[in-house]
XYZ file of C-alpha atoms in Angstrom:
153
model
C -25.667 -38.396 -20.050
C -22.157 -39.324 -18.890
C -23.466 -42.331 -16.969
C -25.335 -43.574 -20.023
C -22.210 -43.170 -22.155
C -20.142 -45.210 -19.688
C -22.777 -47.957 -19.460
C -23.112 -48.078 -23.253
C -19.315 -48.291 -23.598
C -19.139 -51.106 -21.050
C -21.896 -53.068 -22.760
C -20.290 -52.542 -26.174
C -16.925 -53.548 -24.747
C -18.306 -56.789 -23.296
C -20.579 -57.827 -26.157
C -18.668 -56.718 -29.243
C -15.156 -55.399 -28.745
C -13.832 -58.147 -26.459
C -14.999 -60.741 -28.984
C -13.153 -59.174 -31.918
C -10.280 -61.142 -33.341
C -7.838 -58.306 -33.962
C -4.204 -58.855 -34.944
C -1.832 -59.439 -32.019
C -4.752 -60.258 -29.700
C -5.439 -56.902 -28.075
C -8.605 -54.813 -28.006
C -9.197 -51.113 -27.322
C -10.549 -50.018 -23.952
C -13.809 -48.225 -24.779
C -14.665 -47.458 -21.159
C -11.340 -45.693 -20.727
C -11.868 -43.652 -23.901
C -15.387 -42.611 -22.877
C -14.089 -41.685 -19.435
C -11.406 -39.479 -20.980
C -13.985 -37.755 -23.177
C -16.319 -37.131 -20.248
C -13.499 -35.839 -18.047
C -12.210 -33.509 -20.764
C -15.625 -31.937 -21.105
C -16.578 -31.775 -17.404
C -13.369 -31.185 -15.458
C -11.295 -33.016 -12.858
C -13.883 -33.466 -10.082
C -16.529 -34.914 -12.386
C -13.833 -36.937 -14.156
C -12.741 -38.530 -10.886
C -16.313 -39.332 -9.843
C -17.267 -40.763 -13.237
C -13.939 -42.623 -13.323
C -14.544 -44.167 -9.930
C -18.079 -45.168 -10.917
C -16.936 -46.610 -14.240
C -14.183 -48.499 -12.451
C -16.630 -50.008 -9.969
C -18.806 -51.145 -12.879
C -15.784 -52.720 -14.572
C -14.757 -54.335 -11.283
C -18.220 -55.851 -10.770
C -18.859 -56.980 -14.345
C -18.175 -60.660 -15.008
C -15.806 -62.210 -15.725
C -13.902 -60.595 -12.889
C -10.442 -61.938 -12.268
C -9.076 -58.997 -10.337
C -9.510 -57.426 -6.916
C -12.600 -55.277 -6.387
C -11.595 -51.642 -6.482
C -8.571 -52.042 -8.732
C -10.139 -50.351 -11.746
C -12.127 -47.952 -9.564
C -8.836 -46.550 -8.304
C -7.155 -46.463 -11.717
C -10.116 -44.919 -13.551
C -10.691 -42.316 -10.795
C -7.078 -41.205 -11.117
C -7.235 -41.170 -14.931
C -10.545 -39.272 -14.821
C -8.970 -36.631 -12.599
C -5.899 -36.317 -14.837
C -8.012 -36.115 -17.997
C -10.206 -33.479 -16.407
C -7.130 -31.383 -15.648
C -6.395 -31.311 -19.384
C -2.622 -31.524 -19.048
C -1.047 -30.078 -22.194
C -4.272 -29.696 -24.159
C -6.812 -32.282 -25.289
C -4.594 -34.291 -27.650
C -1.736 -34.714 -25.195
C -4.174 -35.427 -22.403
C -5.735 -38.295 -24.362
C -2.340 -39.742 -25.280
C -1.040 -39.450 -21.703
C -4.165 -41.045 -20.195
C -4.293 -43.897 -22.722
C -0.631 -44.654 -22.010
C -0.921 -44.270 -18.236
C -4.097 -46.281 -17.568
C -2.807 -49.781 -18.436
C 0.497 -49.061 -16.719
C -1.320 -47.942 -13.561
C -3.578 -51.006 -13.681
C -0.541 -53.263 -14.068
C 1.251 -51.445 -11.244
C -1.707 -51.851 -8.890
C -2.019 -55.522 -9.837
C 1.685 -56.007 -9.156
C 1.377 -54.254 -5.764
C -1.413 -56.590 -4.691
C 0.572 -59.601 -5.964
C -1.752 -60.594 -8.790
C -0.239 -63.807 -10.221
C -1.435 -62.916 -13.735
C 0.941 -59.945 -13.906
C 4.257 -60.963 -15.404
C 6.780 -59.269 -17.645
C 6.061 -61.488 -20.672
C 2.291 -61.000 -20.365
C 2.682 -57.238 -20.030
C 5.132 -57.062 -22.932
C 2.592 -58.759 -25.191
C -0.682 -57.142 -24.154
C 0.147 -53.607 -23.013
C 1.541 -52.243 -26.297
C -1.201 -53.807 -28.418
C -4.029 -52.578 -26.211
C -2.480 -49.109 -26.055
C -2.087 -48.866 -29.835
C -5.673 -49.993 -30.486
C -6.987 -47.531 -27.886
C -4.950 -44.685 -29.384
C -6.245 -45.507 -32.871
C -9.856 -45.424 -31.687
C -9.414 -42.448 -29.334
C -10.071 -39.588 -31.785
C -13.460 -40.993 -32.763
C -14.672 -41.996 -29.300
C -13.424 -38.890 -27.471
C -14.911 -36.638 -30.153
C -18.271 -38.447 -29.953
C -18.349 -38.110 -26.166
C -16.775 -34.688 -25.626
C -17.189 -32.991 -28.989
C -16.316 -29.304 -28.870
C -17.051 -29.190 -25.148
C -13.564 -30.550 -24.355
C -11.703 -28.082 -22.202
C -9.313 -25.997 -24.221
C -11.153 -26.542 -27.510
C -12.945 -23.451 -28.768
C -16.615 -24.006 -29.485
């Protein structure tokens, strides 16, 4: 079920969400939100495995303009952190949504990606983070529901 949710999120991200013309030019990261929901409900080991798999799918899906493995690493780490449930479900979602784009930018900077610059990050990171945080309650609830760790059934 988790694999189908990630694939559905990726397809929806590519076909609908990335084509939206939202104010300030950013779009939410559905794959990240689904990953967080899956990790919250299944724990850190499953979160890391699903995160790695989701990251590989993102890395391989055109148009790819980044190094293969970049998102596999970031999403595996975020999946593990989300599965740990640091501070309860709400704080975990907020922490992971804030950390994921920063980690991705940090990895891109470490591998000398020419597209990573301070002006580009200052414009896209906050907008993407805000849109993801706005959509997070709905997506995480749809994926994890009451099965999220720390939420009584």
